């Protein structure tokens, strides 16, 4: 019997403790320079993030939702437009579309990867479609080459919601660098997280970059802060968050590799259990923002795990097209997303998780699955 231990869904404290000197230094540097909004720490992080993603520009903004709204506005999405969005995503992807005055057009996803595909997009394209938002969900990139082909043929720009995919690649190229712009959140739980809210947009298009910089800073003209060329918003990155992000970026690749090891161990230890991991596509290297499985009697399994001190979440229990706030945009049934939502369960995952913790989760999961299966009224043939 493996040793019992409680496992939190995400442990931020251990990684922050490991780098407390660097975080303290970053804090002191920003305070002594009084560089609180914009300034050298924001400039430095923007350069580092663009380099990391392999893009010409990165623009720091207040959060990931604003990154999406500002990128949509910068490419001209507004009232009357339709934007294709996968129904299996965090609410903010679709809320950003509505915030621009446009209509989300929800589409289904691949049954095994749970990611949006070129086929899903192809069958949802209309003459009103002005953008496609591809979500690299759970840390895995969607198949961008085939999606870009369909989008390019239709003349529709693609935005990447890479809020769960910091550092993920497809054919060696980073998430966020494929579409007209890539949107990131640095919410604390993300693979690269600030110590508060923060976000960024990356792009190779200098006009899009300039539009986002202006819109995020009260619509200011680039060369005259007293001239406002757009009705903008205040969505700037704090110097403090930028300095903390720069300190943490040094460890991102190491943390992503550690996440991959944890998921590899989960897959090996759970190989004989009646649970299904999402399929990983050959050309992609995922960064595992979360580790979702699909399991029968999900809610009961979850409750049993909670009883053993194992903390889990569900990404996402209610698909976007079934959310009350999007009622007016939900025309049709999306069977893959709806079926998946019943069984999804995200296991604990932190870059600092030990092998013993992974084994504890697997042992508790094994017991929970056995219990829920034994109480099923109809048994599997031969079961
Ligand atoms: C976290 C997240 C966002 C929103 O980011 P915030 O910084 O919380 O505004 C958007 N899309 C996805 C897929 C996310 O996971």
mmCIF file of C-alpha atoms and ligand atoms in Angstrom:
data_model
loop_
_atom_site.group_PDB
_atom_site.id
_atom_site.type_symbol
_atom_site.label_atom_id
_atom_site.label_comp_id
_atom_site.label_asym_id
_atom_site.label_seq_id
_atom_site.Cartn_x
_atom_site.Cartn_y
_atom_site.Cartn_z
ATOM 1 C CA UNK A 1 0.000 0.000 0.000
ATOM 2 C CA UNK A 2 1.644 3.288 -1.043
ATOM 3 C CA UNK A 3 1.860 5.908 1.684
ATOM 4 C CA UNK A 4 -1.199 8.134 1.949
ATOM 5 C CA UNK A 5 -0.719 11.838 1.484
ATOM 6 C CA UNK A 6 -2.918 14.791 0.741
ATOM 7 C CA UNK A 7 -2.188 16.349 -2.655
ATOM 8 C CA UNK A 8 -3.284 19.909 -3.512
ATOM 9 C CA UNK A 9 -4.561 20.569 -7.031
ATOM 10 C CA UNK A 10 -1.741 23.045 -7.620
ATOM 11 C CA UNK A 11 1.164 23.880 -5.324
ATOM 12 C CA UNK A 12 2.505 27.367 -6.038
ATOM 13 C CA UNK A 13 4.234 27.798 -2.698
ATOM 14 C CA UNK A 14 7.007 25.246 -3.267
ATOM 15 C CA UNK A 15 8.173 26.804 -6.548
ATOM 16 C CA UNK A 16 7.918 30.334 -5.136
ATOM 17 C CA UNK A 17 9.881 29.295 -2.034
ATOM 18 C CA UNK A 18 12.631 27.858 -4.248
ATOM 19 C CA UNK A 19 13.093 31.273 -5.854
ATOM 20 C CA UNK A 20 12.238 33.606 -3.033
ATOM 21 C CA UNK A 21 15.569 35.483 -3.318
ATOM 22 C CA UNK A 22 14.946 36.242 -7.015
ATOM 23 C CA UNK A 23 11.372 37.363 -6.304
ATOM 24 C CA UNK A 24 12.554 39.623 -3.452
ATOM 25 C CA UNK A 25 15.228 41.136 -5.709
ATOM 26 C CA UNK A 26 12.664 41.828 -8.417
ATOM 27 C CA UNK A 27 10.367 43.527 -5.921
ATOM 28 C CA UNK A 28 13.163 45.698 -4.513
ATOM 29 C CA UNK A 29 14.396 46.698 -7.976
ATOM 30 C CA UNK A 30 10.947 47.917 -9.065
ATOM 31 C CA UNK A 31 10.425 49.819 -5.818
ATOM 32 C CA UNK A 32 13.793 51.531 -5.997
ATOM 33 C CA UNK A 33 13.193 52.566 -9.626
ATOM 34 C CA UNK A 34 9.535 53.533 -9.015
ATOM 35 C CA UNK A 35 8.848 51.843 -12.375
ATOM 36 C CA UNK A 36 5.303 50.762 -11.527
ATOM 37 C CA UNK A 37 3.341 51.011 -14.782
ATOM 38 C CA UNK A 38 5.200 50.589 -18.051
ATOM 39 C CA UNK A 39 8.911 51.404 -17.878
ATOM 40 C CA UNK A 40 12.052 49.310 -18.070
ATOM 41 C CA UNK A 41 10.797 46.138 -16.378
ATOM 42 C CA UNK A 42 7.791 45.962 -18.677
ATOM 43 C CA UNK A 43 9.994 46.660 -21.715
ATOM 44 C CA UNK A 44 12.438 43.958 -20.629
ATOM 45 C CA UNK A 45 9.766 41.332 -20.041
ATOM 46 C CA UNK A 46 8.078 42.145 -23.358
ATOM 47 C CA UNK A 47 11.387 41.575 -25.171
ATOM 48 C CA UNK A 48 12.015 38.327 -23.283
ATOM 49 C CA UNK A 49 8.510 37.028 -23.920
ATOM 50 C CA UNK A 50 8.644 37.847 -27.658
ATOM 51 C CA UNK A 51 12.012 36.084 -27.894
ATOM 52 C CA UNK A 52 10.703 33.081 -25.982
ATOM 53 C CA UNK A 53 7.646 32.784 -28.244
ATOM 54 C CA UNK A 54 9.617 33.481 -31.410
ATOM 55 C CA UNK A 55 7.666 36.598 -32.411
ATOM 56 C CA UNK A 56 8.704 40.142 -33.289
ATOM 57 C CA UNK A 57 6.561 41.794 -30.639
ATOM 58 C CA UNK A 58 5.020 41.138 -27.246
ATOM 59 C CA UNK A 59 2.686 43.652 -25.626
ATOM 60 C CA UNK A 60 2.079 43.346 -21.893
ATOM 61 C CA UNK A 61 -1.549 43.855 -20.830
ATOM 62 C CA UNK A 62 -3.550 43.569 -17.611
ATOM 63 C CA UNK A 63 -4.806 39.963 -17.999
ATOM 64 C CA UNK A 64 -5.500 37.228 -20.514
ATOM 65 C CA UNK A 65 -9.097 38.244 -21.148
ATOM 66 C CA UNK A 66 -7.971 41.748 -22.110
ATOM 67 C CA UNK A 67 -5.294 40.207 -24.350
ATOM 68 C CA UNK A 68 -8.114 38.517 -26.307
ATOM 69 C CA UNK A 69 -10.368 41.585 -26.386
ATOM 70 C CA UNK A 70 -7.549 43.886 -27.483
ATOM 71 C CA UNK A 71 -6.302 41.474 -30.166
ATOM 72 C CA UNK A 72 -9.852 41.083 -31.526
ATOM 73 C CA UNK A 73 -10.325 44.862 -31.603
ATOM 74 C CA UNK A 74 -6.901 45.361 -33.207
ATOM 75 C CA UNK A 75 -7.847 43.107 -36.134
ATOM 76 C CA UNK A 76 -11.129 44.943 -36.578
ATOM 77 C CA UNK A 77 -13.624 42.582 -34.949
ATOM 78 C CA UNK A 78 -16.684 44.502 -33.820
ATOM 79 C CA UNK A 79 -20.492 44.563 -33.950
ATOM 80 C CA UNK A 80 -21.980 42.367 -36.671
ATOM 81 C CA UNK A 81 -18.967 40.060 -36.838
ATOM 82 C CA UNK A 82 -19.030 36.364 -36.060
ATOM 83 C CA UNK A 83 -16.042 34.671 -34.399
ATOM 84 C CA UNK A 84 -15.539 30.904 -34.345
ATOM 85 C CA UNK A 85 -14.761 29.653 -30.826
ATOM 86 C CA UNK A 86 -14.507 26.078 -29.511
ATOM 87 C CA UNK A 87 -17.236 25.364 -26.943
ATOM 88 C CA UNK A 88 -14.732 23.541 -24.752
ATOM 89 C CA UNK A 89 -12.748 26.421 -23.262
ATOM 90 C CA UNK A 90 -12.618 28.794 -20.329
ATOM 91 C CA UNK A 91 -15.516 31.264 -20.438
ATOM 92 C CA UNK A 92 -13.173 34.219 -21.152
ATOM 93 C CA UNK A 93 -12.440 33.103 -24.725
ATOM 94 C CA UNK A 94 -16.069 33.602 -25.709
ATOM 95 C CA UNK A 95 -16.729 36.504 -23.333
ATOM 96 C CA UNK A 96 -13.951 38.443 -25.087
ATOM 97 C CA UNK A 97 -15.827 38.085 -28.386
ATOM 98 C CA UNK A 98 -19.047 39.404 -26.843
ATOM 99 C CA UNK A 99 -17.110 42.247 -25.169
ATOM 100 C CA UNK A 100 -16.173 43.454 -28.692
ATOM 101 C CA UNK A 101 -19.819 43.467 -29.737
ATOM 102 C CA UNK A 102 -19.349 40.384 -31.917
ATOM 103 C CA UNK A 103 -21.084 36.987 -31.787
ATOM 104 C CA UNK A 104 -19.278 33.783 -30.815
ATOM 105 C CA UNK A 105 -20.060 30.855 -33.102
ATOM 106 C CA UNK A 106 -19.446 27.788 -30.959
ATOM 107 C CA UNK A 107 -18.013 24.667 -32.566
ATOM 108 C CA UNK A 108 -17.392 21.123 -31.420
ATOM 109 C CA UNK A 109 -13.942 19.594 -30.898
ATOM 110 C CA UNK A 110 -12.016 16.421 -31.705
ATOM 111 C CA UNK A 111 -13.289 13.521 -29.552
ATOM 112 C CA UNK A 112 -9.792 12.380 -28.538
ATOM 113 C CA UNK A 113 -7.725 15.570 -28.210
ATOM 114 C CA UNK A 114 -10.742 17.752 -27.237
ATOM 115 C CA UNK A 115 -9.158 20.497 -29.381
ATOM 116 C CA UNK A 116 -10.680 22.486 -32.241
ATOM 117 C CA UNK A 117 -9.874 21.080 -35.707
ATOM 118 C CA UNK A 118 -9.777 22.333 -39.285
ATOM 119 C CA UNK A 119 -12.927 20.279 -40.023
ATOM 120 C CA UNK A 120 -14.862 21.851 -37.124
ATOM 121 C CA UNK A 121 -13.883 25.268 -38.454
ATOM 122 C CA UNK A 122 -14.587 24.419 -42.098
ATOM 123 C CA UNK A 123 -18.174 23.450 -41.367
ATOM 124 C CA UNK A 124 -18.847 26.580 -39.273
ATOM 125 C CA UNK A 125 -17.447 29.235 -41.617
ATOM 126 C CA UNK A 126 -19.989 31.776 -42.860
ATOM 127 C CA UNK A 127 -19.698 35.020 -44.797
ATOM 128 C CA UNK A 128 -19.995 36.939 -41.486
ATOM 129 C CA UNK A 129 -17.008 35.198 -39.902
ATOM 130 C CA UNK A 130 -14.280 37.760 -39.158
ATOM 131 C CA UNK A 131 -11.948 35.700 -36.964
ATOM 132 C CA UNK A 132 -11.261 32.242 -35.580
ATOM 133 C CA UNK A 133 -9.982 31.767 -32.035
ATOM 134 C CA UNK A 134 -8.004 28.553 -31.661
ATOM 135 C CA UNK A 135 -7.619 27.482 -28.024
ATOM 136 C CA UNK A 136 -4.568 25.362 -27.173
ATOM 137 C CA UNK A 137 -6.456 23.725 -24.333
ATOM 138 C CA UNK A 138 -4.884 21.857 -21.395
ATOM 139 C CA UNK A 139 -1.395 22.803 -22.634
ATOM 140 C CA UNK A 140 -1.608 21.068 -25.984
ATOM 141 C CA UNK A 141 -1.478 22.878 -29.319
ATOM 142 C CA UNK A 142 -4.213 22.386 -31.879
ATOM 143 C CA UNK A 143 -3.079 21.375 -35.374
ATOM 144 C CA UNK A 144 -2.203 24.880 -36.590
ATOM 145 C CA UNK A 145 -0.913 23.987 -40.092
ATOM 146 C CA UNK A 146 -4.231 22.423 -41.145
ATOM 147 C CA UNK A 147 -6.292 25.097 -39.361
ATOM 148 C CA UNK A 148 -4.339 27.914 -41.012
ATOM 149 C CA UNK A 149 -4.883 26.312 -44.401
ATOM 150 C CA UNK A 150 -8.687 26.349 -44.005
ATOM 151 C CA UNK A 151 -8.589 29.865 -42.533
ATOM 152 C CA UNK A 152 -6.289 31.246 -45.219
ATOM 153 C CA UNK A 153 -8.450 29.756 -47.969
ATOM 154 C CA UNK A 154 -11.436 31.556 -46.414
ATOM 155 C CA UNK A 155 -9.449 34.764 -45.831
ATOM 156 C CA UNK A 156 -10.218 34.743 -42.092
ATOM 157 C CA UNK A 157 -7.526 35.649 -39.521
ATOM 158 C CA UNK A 158 -6.695 33.215 -36.703
ATOM 159 C CA UNK A 159 -6.057 34.301 -33.113
ATOM 160 C CA UNK A 160 -4.485 31.860 -30.694
ATOM 161 C CA UNK A 161 -5.741 31.665 -27.130
ATOM 162 C CA UNK A 162 -2.498 30.328 -25.667
ATOM 163 C CA UNK A 163 -3.421 31.048 -22.038
ATOM 164 C CA UNK A 164 -2.878 27.358 -21.215
ATOM 165 C CA UNK A 165 0.062 26.723 -23.526
ATOM 166 C CA UNK A 166 3.103 28.791 -22.518
ATOM 167 C CA UNK A 167 5.999 27.123 -24.331
ATOM 168 C CA UNK A 168 3.997 24.386 -26.085
ATOM 169 C CA UNK A 169 5.187 23.700 -29.634
ATOM 170 C CA UNK A 170 3.957 22.196 -32.888
ATOM 171 C CA UNK A 171 6.706 21.073 -35.258
ATOM 172 C CA UNK A 172 9.137 22.989 -33.057
ATOM 173 C CA UNK A 173 7.282 26.301 -33.286
ATOM 174 C CA UNK A 174 5.783 27.899 -30.199
ATOM 175 C CA UNK A 175 2.128 28.443 -29.371
ATOM 176 C CA UNK A 176 1.140 32.040 -30.036
ATOM 177 C CA UNK A 177 3.508 32.506 -32.984
ATOM 178 C CA UNK A 178 1.301 30.920 -35.681
ATOM 179 C CA UNK A 179 -1.754 33.107 -36.020
ATOM 180 C CA UNK A 180 -2.047 36.855 -36.537
ATOM 181 C CA UNK A 181 -1.665 37.179 -32.756
ATOM 182 C CA UNK A 182 -1.284 34.926 -29.715
ATOM 183 C CA UNK A 183 -2.945 35.792 -26.411
ATOM 184 C CA UNK A 184 -1.508 34.802 -23.043
ATOM 185 C CA UNK A 185 -2.707 34.993 -19.465
ATOM 186 C CA UNK A 186 -0.229 35.065 -16.599
ATOM 187 C CA UNK A 187 -2.904 34.370 -13.991
ATOM 188 C CA UNK A 188 -1.067 32.755 -11.044
ATOM 189 C CA UNK A 189 -2.167 29.188 -11.877
ATOM 190 C CA UNK A 190 -0.909 29.291 -15.481
ATOM 191 C CA UNK A 191 2.346 27.602 -16.539
ATOM 192 C CA UNK A 192 3.966 31.037 -16.300
ATOM 193 C CA UNK A 193 2.053 32.898 -13.615
ATOM 194 C CA UNK A 194 2.422 36.375 -12.160
ATOM 195 C CA UNK A 195 1.807 37.125 -8.484
ATOM 196 C CA UNK A 196 -1.494 38.662 -9.474
ATOM 197 C CA UNK A 197 -3.229 39.326 -12.802
ATOM 198 C CA UNK A 198 -1.222 39.877 -15.991
ATOM 199 C CA UNK A 199 -1.357 39.033 -19.702
ATOM 200 C CA UNK A 200 0.319 39.600 -23.060
ATOM 201 C CA UNK A 201 -0.283 39.497 -26.793
ATOM 202 C CA UNK A 202 2.482 38.314 -29.133
ATOM 203 C CA UNK A 203 2.486 39.049 -32.857
ATOM 204 C CA UNK A 204 4.699 39.417 -35.925
ATOM 205 C CA UNK A 205 2.394 42.101 -37.358
ATOM 206 C CA UNK A 206 3.728 45.544 -36.415
ATOM 207 C CA UNK A 207 0.389 47.228 -37.194
ATOM 208 C CA UNK A 208 -1.485 44.863 -34.892
ATOM 209 C CA UNK A 209 1.149 45.441 -32.204
ATOM 210 C CA UNK A 210 0.853 49.217 -32.514
ATOM 211 C CA UNK A 211 -2.958 49.070 -32.368
ATOM 212 C CA UNK A 212 -2.886 46.927 -29.205
ATOM 213 C CA UNK A 213 -0.305 49.191 -27.534
ATOM 214 C CA UNK A 214 -2.498 52.183 -28.213
ATOM 215 C CA UNK A 215 -5.843 50.563 -27.293
ATOM 216 C CA UNK A 216 -4.403 49.242 -24.013
ATOM 217 C CA UNK A 217 -3.072 52.675 -23.073
ATOM 218 C CA UNK A 218 -6.136 54.944 -23.396
ATOM 219 C CA UNK A 219 -5.905 54.964 -27.204
ATOM 220 C CA UNK A 220 -2.821 57.184 -27.123
ATOM 221 C CA UNK A 221 -0.943 58.115 -30.286
ATOM 222 C CA UNK A 222 2.468 56.390 -30.283
ATOM 223 C CA UNK A 223 4.385 59.676 -30.414
ATOM 224 C CA UNK A 224 2.125 61.989 -28.422
ATOM 225 C CA UNK A 225 0.614 60.938 -25.069
ATOM 226 C CA UNK A 226 -1.851 63.857 -25.199
ATOM 227 C CA UNK A 227 -3.420 62.729 -28.465
ATOM 228 C CA UNK A 228 -5.953 59.890 -28.319
ATOM 229 C CA UNK A 229 -6.500 58.226 -31.674
ATOM 230 C CA UNK A 230 -8.794 55.462 -30.352
ATOM 231 C CA UNK A 231 -11.260 55.261 -27.499
ATOM 232 C CA UNK A 232 -9.025 52.903 -25.603
ATOM 233 C CA UNK A 233 -8.953 51.285 -22.200
ATOM 234 C CA UNK A 234 -6.474 51.033 -19.360
ATOM 235 C CA UNK A 235 -5.072 47.536 -19.649
ATOM 236 C CA UNK A 236 -1.362 47.894 -18.948
ATOM 237 C CA UNK A 237 1.097 45.489 -17.397
ATOM 238 C CA UNK A 238 2.464 46.494 -13.988
ATOM 239 C CA UNK A 239 6.221 46.880 -13.635
ATOM 240 C CA UNK A 240 6.113 44.707 -10.544
ATOM 241 C CA UNK A 241 4.363 41.834 -12.308
ATOM 242 C CA UNK A 242 6.716 42.206 -15.283
ATOM 243 C CA UNK A 243 9.809 41.970 -13.055
ATOM 244 C CA UNK A 244 8.379 38.940 -11.232
ATOM 245 C CA UNK A 245 7.505 37.306 -14.563
ATOM 246 C CA UNK A 246 11.055 37.871 -15.852
ATOM 247 C CA UNK A 247 12.386 36.171 -12.722
ATOM 248 C CA UNK A 248 10.040 33.219 -13.204
ATOM 249 C CA UNK A 249 10.502 32.898 -16.990
ATOM 250 C CA UNK A 250 14.012 31.535 -16.374
ATOM 251 C CA UNK A 251 12.410 28.394 -14.931
ATOM 252 C CA UNK A 252 9.510 27.931 -17.362
ATOM 253 C CA UNK A 253 11.130 25.260 -19.552
ATOM 254 C CA UNK A 254 12.248 23.309 -16.493
ATOM 255 C CA UNK A 255 8.750 23.492 -14.984
ATOM 256 C CA UNK A 256 7.152 22.422 -18.272
ATOM 257 C CA UNK A 257 9.517 19.438 -18.458
ATOM 258 C CA UNK A 258 8.596 18.533 -14.870
ATOM 259 C CA UNK A 259 4.897 18.709 -15.772
ATOM 260 C CA UNK A 260 5.566 16.305 -18.660
ATOM 261 C CA UNK A 261 7.264 13.855 -16.284
ATOM 262 C CA UNK A 262 4.310 13.970 -13.903
ATOM 263 C CA UNK A 263 1.834 13.264 -16.704
ATOM 264 C CA UNK A 264 4.045 10.487 -18.058
ATOM 265 C CA UNK A 265 3.980 8.828 -14.644
ATOM 266 C CA UNK A 266 0.194 9.295 -14.387
ATOM 267 C CA UNK A 267 -0.237 7.586 -17.758
ATOM 268 C CA UNK A 268 2.033 4.693 -16.806
ATOM 269 C CA UNK A 269 0.542 4.163 -13.342
ATOM 270 C CA UNK A 270 -3.053 4.409 -14.585
ATOM 271 C CA UNK A 271 -2.547 2.404 -17.777
ATOM 272 C CA UNK A 272 -4.704 -0.488 -16.542
ATOM 273 C CA UNK A 273 -7.503 1.688 -15.112
ATOM 274 C CA UNK A 274 -10.737 2.467 -16.974
ATOM 275 C CA UNK A 275 -9.746 6.112 -17.427
ATOM 276 C CA UNK A 276 -8.873 7.874 -20.664
ATOM 277 C CA UNK A 277 -6.214 10.546 -21.126
ATOM 278 C CA UNK A 278 -6.511 13.022 -24.002
ATOM 279 C CA UNK A 279 -4.659 11.904 -27.131
ATOM 280 C CA UNK A 280 -1.445 13.775 -27.801
ATOM 281 C CA UNK A 281 -0.712 14.638 -31.402
ATOM 282 C CA UNK A 282 2.596 13.583 -32.892
ATOM 283 C CA UNK A 283 3.885 16.967 -34.032
ATOM 284 C CA UNK A 284 3.105 18.698 -30.749
ATOM 285 C CA UNK A 285 5.022 18.961 -27.497
ATOM 286 C CA UNK A 286 2.447 19.741 -24.779
ATOM 287 C CA UNK A 287 3.136 21.655 -21.563
ATOM 288 C CA UNK A 288 0.267 20.171 -19.522
ATOM 289 C CA UNK A 289 -1.441 23.140 -17.928
ATOM 290 C CA UNK A 290 -3.733 20.532 -16.432
ATOM 291 C CA UNK A 291 -3.924 16.729 -16.563
ATOM 292 C CA UNK A 292 -7.488 15.798 -17.548
ATOM 293 C CA UNK A 293 -8.776 12.252 -17.656
ATOM 294 C CA UNK A 294 -12.212 10.994 -18.587
ATOM 295 C CA UNK A 295 -13.850 8.628 -16.146
ATOM 296 C CA UNK A 296 -17.319 7.215 -15.511
ATOM 297 C CA UNK A 297 -19.221 8.370 -12.409
ATOM 298 C CA UNK A 298 -16.969 11.429 -12.392
ATOM 299 C CA UNK A 299 -18.709 13.279 -9.569
ATOM 300 C CA UNK A 300 -18.545 10.293 -7.260
ATOM 301 C CA UNK A 301 -14.910 9.560 -8.132
ATOM 302 C CA UNK A 302 -14.159 13.187 -7.398
ATOM 303 C CA UNK A 303 -15.897 13.008 -4.038
ATOM 304 C CA UNK A 304 -14.011 9.854 -3.064
ATOM 305 C CA UNK A 305 -10.688 11.464 -4.027
ATOM 306 C CA UNK A 306 -11.575 14.535 -1.960
ATOM 307 C CA UNK A 307 -12.176 12.217 0.998
ATOM 308 C CA UNK A 308 -8.594 10.989 0.642
ATOM 309 C CA UNK A 309 -7.229 14.540 0.502
ATOM 310 C CA UNK A 310 -6.765 14.534 -3.292
ATOM 311 C CA UNK A 311 -7.864 17.827 -4.799
ATOM 312 C CA UNK A 312 -9.231 17.802 -8.362
ATOM 313 C CA UNK A 313 -11.036 20.206 -10.703
ATOM 314 C CA UNK A 314 -13.137 19.943 -13.853
ATOM 315 C CA UNK A 315 -12.143 21.774 -17.060
ATOM 316 C CA UNK A 316 -14.978 22.422 -17.889
ATOM 317 C CA UNK A 317 -18.219 21.056 -16.392
ATOM 318 C CA UNK A 318 -20.548 23.334 -18.401
ATOM 319 C CA UNK A 319 -19.536 23.955 -22.031
ATOM 320 C CA UNK A 320 -19.717 27.577 -23.188
ATOM 321 C CA UNK A 321 -22.702 27.064 -25.504
ATOM 322 C CA UNK A 322 -24.731 25.792 -22.519
ATOM 323 C CA UNK A 323 -23.835 28.696 -20.223
ATOM 324 C CA UNK A 324 -26.813 30.896 -19.328
ATOM 325 C CA UNK A 325 -24.936 34.056 -20.337
ATOM 326 C CA UNK A 326 -24.467 32.782 -23.914
ATOM 327 C CA UNK A 327 -28.004 31.485 -24.433
ATOM 328 C CA UNK A 328 -28.573 33.750 -27.424
ATOM 329 C CA UNK A 329 -25.502 32.315 -29.211
ATOM 330 C CA UNK A 330 -26.221 28.625 -28.702
ATOM 331 C CA UNK A 331 -28.029 27.313 -31.731
ATOM 332 C CA UNK A 332 -27.127 23.669 -32.015
ATOM 333 C CA UNK A 333 -26.069 20.651 -29.997
ATOM 334 C CA UNK A 334 -22.343 19.966 -29.832
ATOM 335 C CA UNK A 335 -22.263 16.260 -28.962
ATOM 336 C CA UNK A 336 -18.522 15.752 -28.407
ATOM 337 C CA UNK A 337 -18.143 18.656 -25.997
ATOM 338 C CA UNK A 338 -21.368 17.796 -24.184
ATOM 339 C CA UNK A 339 -20.419 14.135 -23.696
ATOM 340 C CA UNK A 340 -16.870 14.999 -22.613
ATOM 341 C CA UNK A 341 -18.104 17.474 -20.003
ATOM 342 C CA UNK A 342 -19.826 14.628 -18.120
ATOM 343 C CA UNK A 343 -16.627 12.646 -17.570
ATOM 344 C CA UNK A 344 -13.766 15.139 -17.415
ATOM 345 C CA UNK A 345 -11.656 15.237 -14.270
ATOM 346 C CA UNK A 346 -8.369 17.132 -13.907
ATOM 347 C CA UNK A 347 -5.868 15.419 -11.607
ATOM 348 C CA UNK A 348 -3.510 17.375 -9.327
ATOM 349 C CA UNK A 349 -0.540 18.742 -11.260
ATOM 350 C CA UNK A 350 2.344 20.920 -10.099
ATOM 351 C CA UNK A 351 5.882 21.086 -11.507
ATOM 352 C CA UNK A 352 7.218 20.334 -8.023
ATOM 353 C CA UNK A 353 5.060 17.230 -7.488
ATOM 354 C CA UNK A 354 6.989 14.201 -6.235
ATOM 355 C CA UNK A 355 6.724 10.666 -7.606
ATOM 356 C CA UNK A 356 5.227 9.663 -4.238
ATOM 357 C CA UNK A 357 2.481 12.257 -4.623
ATOM 358 C CA UNK A 358 1.683 11.032 -8.136
ATOM 359 C CA UNK A 359 1.536 7.473 -6.826
ATOM 360 C CA UNK A 360 -0.776 8.560 -3.983
ATOM 361 C CA UNK A 361 -3.162 10.097 -6.496
ATOM 362 C CA UNK A 362 -3.070 6.959 -8.641
ATOM 363 C CA UNK A 363 -3.688 4.681 -5.651
ATOM 364 C CA UNK A 364 -6.658 6.791 -4.547
ATOM 365 C CA UNK A 365 -7.972 6.893 -8.105
ATOM 366 C CA UNK A 366 -7.666 3.121 -8.416
ATOM 367 C CA UNK A 367 -9.659 2.649 -5.239
ATOM 368 C CA UNK A 368 -12.284 5.225 -6.252
ATOM 369 C CA UNK A 369 -12.735 3.676 -9.682
ATOM 370 C CA UNK A 370 -13.049 0.186 -8.179
ATOM 371 C CA UNK A 371 -15.631 1.418 -5.670
ATOM 372 C CA UNK A 372 -17.750 3.264 -8.204
ATOM 373 C CA UNK A 373 -17.612 0.344 -10.622
ATOM 374 C CA UNK A 374 -18.622 -2.195 -7.954
ATOM 375 C CA UNK A 375 -21.682 -0.155 -7.098
ATOM 376 C CA UNK A 376 -22.800 0.136 -10.694
ATOM 377 C CA UNK A 377 -26.184 -1.564 -11.199
ATOM 378 C CA UNK A 378 -25.168 -3.147 -14.512
ATOM 379 C CA UNK A 379 -21.745 -4.746 -14.628
ATOM 380 C CA UNK A 380 -19.550 -4.927 -17.705
ATOM 381 C CA UNK A 381 -19.713 -8.334 -19.405
ATOM 382 C CA UNK A 382 -17.094 -10.479 -17.695
ATOM 383 C CA UNK A 383 -16.545 -7.737 -15.107
HETATM 384 C C1 LIG B 1 -6.978 31.768 -18.028
HETATM 385 C C2 LIG B 1 -7.586 31.777 -19.375
HETATM 386 C C3 LIG B 1 -8.053 32.961 -19.981
HETATM 387 C C4 LIG B 1 -8.221 34.270 -19.247
HETATM 388 O O1 LIG B 1 -7.134 34.769 -18.623
HETATM 389 P P1 LIG B 1 -7.280 35.808 -17.415
HETATM 390 O O2 LIG B 1 -5.872 36.268 -17.228
HETATM 391 O O3 LIG B 1 -7.815 35.067 -16.258
HETATM 392 O O4 LIG B 1 -8.170 36.910 -17.863
HETATM 393 C C5 LIG B 1 -8.512 32.896 -21.288
HETATM 394 N N1 LIG B 1 -8.530 31.742 -21.969
HETATM 395 C C6 LIG B 1 -8.124 30.579 -21.420
HETATM 396 C C7 LIG B 1 -8.170 29.328 -22.246
HETATM 397 C C8 LIG B 1 -7.654 30.554 -20.104
HETATM 398 O O5 LIG B 1 -7.273 29.390 -19.573
#
